[in-house]
PDB file of C-alpha atoms and ligand atoms in Angstrom:
ATOM      1  CA  UNK A   1      -6.972 -13.377 -31.891  1.00  0.00           C
ATOM      2  CA  UNK A   2      -7.587 -13.554 -29.095  1.00  0.00           C
ATOM      3  CA  UNK A   3      -4.933 -12.308 -26.686  1.00  0.00           C
ATOM      4  CA  UNK A   4      -1.965  -8.444 -28.182  1.00  0.00           C
ATOM      5  CA  UNK A   5       0.862  -7.489 -26.246  1.00  0.00           C
ATOM      6  CA  UNK A   6       1.533  -3.437 -26.044  1.00  0.00           C
ATOM      7  CA  UNK A   7       4.435  -2.552 -24.798  1.00  0.00           C
ATOM      8  CA  UNK A   8       5.041  -4.922 -21.657  1.00  0.00           C
ATOM      9  CA  UNK A   9       0.718  -5.651 -21.500  1.00  0.00           C
ATOM     10  CA  UNK A  10      -1.108  -7.789 -22.785  1.00  0.00           C
ATOM     11  CA  UNK A  11      -4.202  -8.245 -23.044  1.00  0.00           C
ATOM     12  CA  UNK A  12      -6.879 -10.682 -24.188  1.00  0.00           C
ATOM     13  CA  UNK A  13     -10.603 -10.540 -26.714  1.00  0.00           C
ATOM     14  CA  UNK A  14     -12.696  -9.048 -24.022  1.00  0.00           C
ATOM     15  CA  UNK A  15     -15.465  -8.071 -26.883  1.00  0.00           C
ATOM     16  CA  UNK A  16     -15.909  -9.788 -30.290  1.00  0.00           C
ATOM     17  CA  UNK A  17     -16.127  -6.777 -33.393  1.00  0.00           C
ATOM     18  CA  UNK A  18     -19.461  -9.190 -33.529  1.00  0.00           C
ATOM     19  CA  UNK A  19     -20.665  -8.318 -30.540  1.00  0.00           C
ATOM     20  CA  UNK A  20     -19.773  -5.261 -30.760  1.00  0.00           C
ATOM     21  CA  UNK A  21     -21.256  -4.870 -34.384  1.00  0.00           C
ATOM     22  CA  UNK A  22     -24.941  -6.005 -32.828  1.00  0.00           C
ATOM     23  CA  UNK A  23     -24.967  -4.317 -30.423  1.00  0.00           C
ATOM     24  CA  UNK A  24     -24.655  -0.787 -32.535  1.00  0.00           C
ATOM     25  CA  UNK A  25     -26.677  -1.378 -35.021  1.00  0.00           C
ATOM     26  CA  UNK A  26     -29.294  -1.621 -31.277  1.00  0.00           C
ATOM     27  CA  UNK A  27     -28.680   1.267 -30.423  1.00  0.00           C
ATOM     28  CA  UNK A  28     -28.342   2.893 -33.551  1.00  0.00           C
ATOM     29  CA  UNK A  29     -32.139   1.070 -33.781  1.00  0.00           C
ATOM     30  CA  UNK A  30     -33.256   2.583 -29.659  1.00  0.00           C
ATOM     31  CA  UNK A  31     -31.427   5.945 -30.897  1.00  0.00           C
ATOM     32  CA  UNK A  32     -33.283   6.744 -34.661  1.00  0.00           C
ATOM     33  CA  UNK A  33     -37.116   5.723 -31.954  1.00  0.00           C
ATOM     34  CA  UNK A  34     -36.149   9.620 -31.006  1.00  0.00           C
ATOM     35  CA  UNK A  35     -34.640  11.369 -33.618  1.00  0.00           C
ATOM     36  CA  UNK A  36     -36.321  12.586 -37.386  1.00  0.00           C
ATOM     37  CA  UNK A  37     -35.043  14.354 -40.168  1.00  0.00           C
ATOM     38  CA  UNK A  38     -37.306  17.589 -39.826  1.00  0.00           C
ATOM     39  CA  UNK A  39     -34.838  18.073 -36.532  1.00  0.00           C
ATOM     40  CA  UNK A  40     -32.121  16.138 -37.723  1.00  0.00           C
ATOM     41  CA  UNK A  41     -28.675  16.331 -34.658  1.00  0.00           C
ATOM     42  CA  UNK A  42     -25.513  18.076 -35.064  1.00  0.00           C
ATOM     43  CA  UNK A  43     -23.575  14.294 -32.820  1.00  0.00           C
ATOM     44  CA  UNK A  44     -20.644  15.582 -31.311  1.00  0.00           C
ATOM     45  CA  UNK A  45     -17.383  12.456 -31.660  1.00  0.00           C
ATOM     46  CA  UNK A  46     -15.563  13.437 -28.676  1.00  0.00           C
ATOM     47  CA  UNK A  47     -11.975  12.118 -30.205  1.00  0.00           C
ATOM     48  CA  UNK A  48     -10.114  10.255 -30.748  1.00  0.00           C
ATOM     49  CA  UNK A  49     -11.080   7.555 -28.757  1.00  0.00           C
ATOM     50  CA  UNK A  50     -14.298   7.262 -30.333  1.00  0.00           C
ATOM     51  CA  UNK A  51     -13.693   8.381 -33.970  1.00  0.00           C
ATOM     52  CA  UNK A  52     -14.158   4.634 -34.583  1.00  0.00           C
ATOM     53  CA  UNK A  53     -17.529   3.895 -33.270  1.00  0.00           C
ATOM     54  CA  UNK A  54     -18.991   7.153 -34.302  1.00  0.00           C
ATOM     55  CA  UNK A  55     -18.670   6.194 -37.955  1.00  0.00           C
ATOM     56  CA  UNK A  56     -20.425   3.410 -37.319  1.00  0.00           C
ATOM     57  CA  UNK A  57     -22.415   4.467 -35.498  1.00  0.00           C
ATOM     58  CA  UNK A  58     -23.723   7.360 -37.199  1.00  0.00           C
ATOM     59  CA  UNK A  59     -24.230   4.655 -39.864  1.00  0.00           C
ATOM     60  CA  UNK A  60     -27.219   3.084 -38.194  1.00  0.00           C
ATOM     61  CA  UNK A  61     -28.725   6.430 -38.254  1.00  0.00           C
ATOM     62  CA  UNK A  62     -31.916   6.330 -40.614  1.00  0.00           C
ATOM     63  CA  UNK A  63     -32.528  10.393 -39.462  1.00  0.00           C
ATOM     64  CA  UNK A  64     -30.954  13.250 -42.100  1.00  0.00           C
ATOM     65  CA  UNK A  65     -27.644  14.779 -39.111  1.00  0.00           C
ATOM     66  CA  UNK A  66     -24.626  16.625 -39.225  1.00  0.00           C
ATOM     67  CA  UNK A  67     -21.191  14.829 -37.146  1.00  0.00           C
ATOM     68  CA  UNK A  68     -18.643  16.592 -35.373  1.00  0.00           C
ATOM     69  CA  UNK A  69     -15.400  15.655 -34.923  1.00  0.00           C
ATOM     70  CA  UNK A  70     -14.782  16.924 -31.297  1.00  0.00           C
ATOM     71  CA  UNK A  71     -10.834  17.001 -29.508  1.00  0.00           C
ATOM     72  CA  UNK A  72     -11.174  16.248 -25.520  1.00  0.00           C
ATOM     73  CA  UNK A  73      -8.384  14.853 -24.202  1.00  0.00           C
ATOM     74  CA  UNK A  74      -8.211  13.608 -20.217  1.00  0.00           C
ATOM     75  CA  UNK A  75      -6.149  10.432 -19.964  1.00  0.00           C
ATOM     76  CA  UNK A  76      -2.088   9.864 -20.649  1.00  0.00           C
ATOM     77  CA  UNK A  77      -1.304   5.637 -20.091  1.00  0.00           C
ATOM     78  CA  UNK A  78      -3.885   3.810 -18.157  1.00  0.00           C
ATOM     79  CA  UNK A  79      -5.200   7.188 -15.386  1.00  0.00           C
ATOM     80  CA  UNK A  80      -7.408  10.520 -15.775  1.00  0.00           C
ATOM     81  CA  UNK A  81      -5.383  13.673 -15.897  1.00  0.00           C
ATOM     82  CA  UNK A  82      -8.666  14.635 -14.361  1.00  0.00           C
ATOM     83  CA  UNK A  83      -6.876  17.998 -16.751  1.00  0.00           C
ATOM     84  CA  UNK A  84      -9.583  17.272 -19.195  1.00  0.00           C
ATOM     85  CA  UNK A  85      -8.919  20.143 -22.280  1.00  0.00           C
ATOM     86  CA  UNK A  86     -11.422  20.476 -24.492  1.00  0.00           C
ATOM     87  CA  UNK A  87     -10.594  22.215 -27.260  1.00  0.00           C
ATOM     88  CA  UNK A  88     -14.249  24.537 -27.666  1.00  0.00           C
ATOM     89  CA  UNK A  89     -12.975  26.243 -31.528  1.00  0.00           C
ATOM     90  CA  UNK A  90     -14.406  23.019 -33.073  1.00  0.00           C
ATOM     91  CA  UNK A  91     -17.650  23.014 -32.181  1.00  0.00           C
ATOM     92  CA  UNK A  92     -20.312  24.070 -34.274  1.00  0.00           C
ATOM     93  CA  UNK A  93     -23.251  26.277 -33.879  1.00  0.00           C
ATOM     94  CA  UNK A  94     -25.865  24.714 -31.608  1.00  0.00           C
ATOM     95  CA  UNK A  95     -28.597  27.005 -30.997  1.00  0.00           C
ATOM     96  CA  UNK A  96     -32.378  25.464 -30.933  1.00  0.00           C
ATOM     97  CA  UNK A  97     -30.048  21.702 -32.580  1.00  0.00           C
ATOM     98  CA  UNK A  98     -30.871  18.560 -31.077  1.00  0.00           C
ATOM     99  CA  UNK A  99     -27.374  17.457 -29.656  1.00  0.00           C
ATOM    100  CA  UNK A 100     -25.916  13.935 -29.270  1.00  0.00           C
ATOM    101  CA  UNK A 101     -22.586  13.363 -27.925  1.00  0.00           C
ATOM    102  CA  UNK A 102     -20.485   9.941 -28.826  1.00  0.00           C
ATOM    103  CA  UNK A 103     -18.863   8.923 -26.225  1.00  0.00           C
ATOM    104  CA  UNK A 104     -15.957   5.949 -26.303  1.00  0.00           C
ATOM    105  CA  UNK A 105     -16.037   5.203 -22.821  1.00  0.00           C
ATOM    106  CA  UNK A 106     -16.992   7.041 -19.870  1.00  0.00           C
ATOM    107  CA  UNK A 107     -14.691   5.545 -16.557  1.00  0.00           C
ATOM    108  CA  UNK A 108     -14.467   8.362 -13.901  1.00  0.00           C
ATOM    109  CA  UNK A 109     -16.524  11.042 -15.691  1.00  0.00           C
ATOM    110  CA  UNK A 110     -14.524  14.051 -15.525  1.00  0.00           C
ATOM    111  CA  UNK A 111     -14.344  14.417 -18.832  1.00  0.00           C
ATOM    112  CA  UNK A 112     -18.406  14.087 -19.612  1.00  0.00           C
ATOM    113  CA  UNK A 113     -18.704  16.708 -16.506  1.00  0.00           C
ATOM    114  CA  UNK A 114     -16.000  19.271 -17.152  1.00  0.00           C
ATOM    115  CA  UNK A 115     -17.892  19.156 -20.716  1.00  0.00           C
ATOM    116  CA  UNK A 116     -21.172  19.246 -20.466  1.00  0.00           C
ATOM    117  CA  UNK A 117     -21.913  21.868 -18.527  1.00  0.00           C
ATOM    118  CA  UNK A 118     -20.494  24.208 -21.106  1.00  0.00           C
ATOM    119  CA  UNK A 119     -23.375  23.345 -23.212  1.00  0.00           C
ATOM    120  CA  UNK A 120     -25.275  24.853 -21.182  1.00  0.00           C
ATOM    121  CA  UNK A 121     -25.116  28.587 -22.636  1.00  0.00           C
ATOM    122  CA  UNK A 122     -25.505  27.303 -26.167  1.00  0.00           C
ATOM    123  CA  UNK A 123     -28.199  27.095 -26.534  1.00  0.00           C
ATOM    124  CA  UNK A 124     -29.289  23.305 -27.785  1.00  0.00           C
ATOM    125  CA  UNK A 125     -32.814  22.374 -27.552  1.00  0.00           C
ATOM    126  CA  UNK A 126     -31.912  19.271 -26.009  1.00  0.00           C
ATOM    127  CA  UNK A 127     -28.509  16.787 -25.005  1.00  0.00           C
ATOM    128  CA  UNK A 128     -28.167  13.290 -24.538  1.00  0.00           C
ATOM    129  CA  UNK A 129     -25.511  11.496 -24.300  1.00  0.00           C
ATOM    130  CA  UNK A 130     -23.736   7.764 -26.381  1.00  0.00           C
ATOM    131  CA  UNK A 131     -21.601   6.368 -24.772  1.00  0.00           C
ATOM    132  CA  UNK A 132     -20.145   2.752 -26.064  1.00  0.00           C
ATOM    133  CA  UNK A 133     -18.356   1.189 -22.296  1.00  0.00           C
ATOM    134  CA  UNK A 134     -19.404   2.707 -19.131  1.00  0.00           C
ATOM    135  CA  UNK A 135     -17.634   1.141 -15.799  1.00  0.00           C
ATOM    136  CA  UNK A 136     -20.324   2.221 -13.257  1.00  0.00           C
ATOM    137  CA  UNK A 137     -17.795   1.024 -10.566  1.00  0.00           C
ATOM    138  CA  UNK A 138     -15.273   3.993 -12.098  1.00  0.00           C
ATOM    139  CA  UNK A 139     -17.646   6.469 -12.034  1.00  0.00           C
ATOM    140  CA  UNK A 140     -17.920   9.627  -9.840  1.00  0.00           C
ATOM    141  CA  UNK A 141     -20.108  11.644 -10.985  1.00  0.00           C
ATOM    142  CA  UNK A 142     -23.868  12.360 -11.436  1.00  0.00           C
ATOM    143  CA  UNK A 143     -24.131  12.153 -14.992  1.00  0.00           C
ATOM    144  CA  UNK A 144     -27.722  11.418 -17.128  1.00  0.00           C
ATOM    145  CA  UNK A 145     -25.956   8.966 -19.657  1.00  0.00           C
ATOM    146  CA  UNK A 146     -28.803   8.712 -22.145  1.00  0.00           C
ATOM    147  CA  UNK A 147     -28.173   5.283 -24.274  1.00  0.00           C
ATOM    148  CA  UNK A 148     -24.943   3.043 -23.377  1.00  0.00           C
ATOM    149  CA  UNK A 149     -23.867  -0.092 -25.276  1.00  0.00           C
ATOM    150  CA  UNK A 150     -21.903  -2.322 -22.527  1.00  0.00           C
ATOM    151  CA  UNK A 151     -20.857  -2.258 -18.882  1.00  0.00           C
ATOM    152  CA  UNK A 152     -17.512  -3.341 -17.784  1.00  0.00           C
ATOM    153  CA  UNK A 153     -15.692  -4.151 -14.575  1.00  0.00           C
ATOM    154  CA  UNK A 154     -12.966  -0.965 -13.787  1.00  0.00           C
ATOM    155  CA  UNK A 155     -10.470  -2.595 -16.138  1.00  0.00           C
ATOM    156  CA  UNK A 156      -8.447  -0.736 -18.833  1.00  0.00           C
ATOM    157  CA  UNK A 157      -9.430  -1.531 -22.095  1.00  0.00           C
ATOM    158  CA  UNK A 158      -7.995  -1.234 -25.790  1.00  0.00           C
ATOM    159  CA  UNK A 159      -9.331  -1.960 -29.482  1.00  0.00           C
ATOM    160  CA  UNK A 160     -11.864  -0.320 -31.400  1.00  0.00           C
ATOM    161  CA  UNK A 161     -10.688   2.847 -31.269  1.00  0.00           C
ATOM    162  CA  UNK A 162      -9.410   3.049 -27.893  1.00  0.00           C
ATOM    163  CA  UNK A 163      -5.458   3.084 -27.377  1.00  0.00           C
ATOM    164  CA  UNK A 164      -2.891   2.353 -25.030  1.00  0.00           C
ATOM    165  CA  UNK A 165      -0.388   5.348 -25.326  1.00  0.00           C
ATOM    166  CA  UNK A 166      -1.979   5.485 -28.963  1.00  0.00           C
ATOM    167  CA  UNK A 167      -1.863   2.785 -29.894  1.00  0.00           C
ATOM    168  CA  UNK A 168      -4.173  -0.208 -30.241  1.00  0.00           C
ATOM    169  CA  UNK A 169      -6.654   1.529 -31.299  1.00  0.00           C
ATOM    170  CA  UNK A 170      -7.362  -0.376 -34.684  1.00  0.00           C
ATOM    171  CA  UNK A 171      -7.940  -3.889 -33.613  1.00  0.00           C
ATOM    172  CA  UNK A 172     -11.689  -5.236 -34.424  1.00  0.00           C
ATOM    173  CA  UNK A 173     -12.848  -6.361 -30.935  1.00  0.00           C
ATOM    174  CA  UNK A 174     -12.769  -4.802 -27.640  1.00  0.00           C
ATOM    175  CA  UNK A 175      -9.565  -6.133 -25.421  1.00  0.00           C
ATOM    176  CA  UNK A 176      -9.163  -6.040 -21.860  1.00  0.00           C
ATOM    177  CA  UNK A 177      -4.962  -6.315 -19.517  1.00  0.00           C
ATOM    178  CA  UNK A 178      -4.495  -8.733 -18.158  1.00  0.00           C
ATOM    179  CA  UNK A 179      -1.485  -8.170 -16.091  1.00  0.00           C
ATOM    180  CA  UNK A 180      -1.286  -4.632 -15.216  1.00  0.00           C
ATOM    181  CA  UNK A 181       0.054  -4.239 -11.249  1.00  0.00           C
TER     182      UNK A 181
HETATM  183  P1  5GP B   1     -13.332   9.482 -18.109  1.00  0.00           P
HETATM  184  O1  5GP B   1     -13.084  11.040 -18.388  1.00  0.00           O
HETATM  185  O2  5GP B   1     -15.321   9.453 -17.886  1.00  0.00           O
HETATM  186  O3  5GP B   1     -12.708   8.833 -16.938  1.00  0.00           O
HETATM  187  O4  5GP B   1     -12.445   9.022 -19.390  1.00  0.00           O
HETATM  188  C1  5GP B   1     -13.103   9.755 -20.536  1.00  0.00           C
HETATM  189  C2  5GP B   1     -11.955   9.238 -21.112  1.00  0.00           C
HETATM  190  O5  5GP B   1     -10.397   8.753 -20.973  1.00  0.00           O
HETATM  191  C3  5GP B   1     -12.377   8.117 -22.557  1.00  0.00           C
HETATM  192  O6  5GP B   1     -12.958   8.915 -23.266  1.00  0.00           O
HETATM  193  C4  5GP B   1     -10.917   7.469 -22.666  1.00  0.00           C
HETATM  194  O7  5GP B   1     -10.727   8.352 -24.020  1.00  0.00           O
HETATM  195  C5  5GP B   1      -9.913   7.528 -21.886  1.00  0.00           C
HETATM  196  N1  5GP B   1     -10.610   6.254 -21.174  1.00  0.00           N
HETATM  197  C6  5GP B   1     -11.457   5.969 -19.738  1.00  0.00           C
HETATM  198  N2  5GP B   1     -11.347   4.659 -19.288  1.00  0.00           N
HETATM  199  C7  5GP B   1     -10.000   3.905 -20.659  1.00  0.00           C
HETATM  200  C8  5GP B   1     -10.100   2.703 -20.405  1.00  0.00           C
HETATM  201  O8  5GP B   1     -10.191   1.891 -20.040  1.00  0.00           O
HETATM  202  N3  5GP B   1      -9.415   2.646 -22.450  1.00  0.00           N
HETATM  203  C9  5GP B   1      -8.875   3.462 -22.820  1.00  0.00           C
HETATM  204  N4  5GP B   1      -8.171   2.812 -23.872  1.00  0.00           N
HETATM  205  N5  5GP B   1      -9.369   4.602 -22.832  1.00  0.00           N
HETATM  206  C10 5GP B   1      -9.576   4.988 -21.295  1.00  0.00           C
END
C-alpha cells in the first residue's frame, strides 16, 4: 500500500518498512560500538511516538540495557504547541548511568530542548540522543544529536509509531502528507 487516507488527508509512502529496517540495523551497529554490558545504559524511549522504533532498535543491541518508556507530549494535530509535558515520576534512577534517549522525530526540537536540561541534575554519566527522523529545516534549538536515522523535509509524516490525532501509528512504513493546506 503506498497511499493512505486519514480523515481528510492523504499520505504517500516516503520510507518503506524495508528502508526503515535497514537503517535501524545500521543505527544499532553504530550504537553497539559505543556501549558495553559492563556499563549497561538506560534507554529512555519518549512516548508515544518512539515505541515502535525503540522496540526495533533495542533488539539490535548486543549489550545489556534497561528500557524505560517515558511519556512526553507537545503536539496537537499537526502542530507543536511549544508546551512540553514530561512525566518525571516515571523516570528511572540515572545516577552514574549512561543514558540513551530514543525519539521518533526531532522537529522544532522543543521537546528535547525542554527535556535534556532536566537530566543535568540526575547524575547521569553521559546522555546521548538517538532519533529516527530529523527535520533540519524545522529545528529551532542547537541540540547535540548523536545518532540520526534519516533527515527529512519539513513535512508532516505518519506511520511507524507516528500519528495524526492518534491514527496511523501501526503503519509499517512512514508516509508524508500529500494535500496539506
Ligand atoms: P519537537 O518537540 O521536536 O517539535 O517534536 C517532537 C514531537 O512532535 C515528536 O516526538 C512527535 O511526537 C511530534 N512530531 C513532530 N513532527 C511530527 C510529524 O511530522 N509527524 C508526527 N506524527 N509527529 C510529529
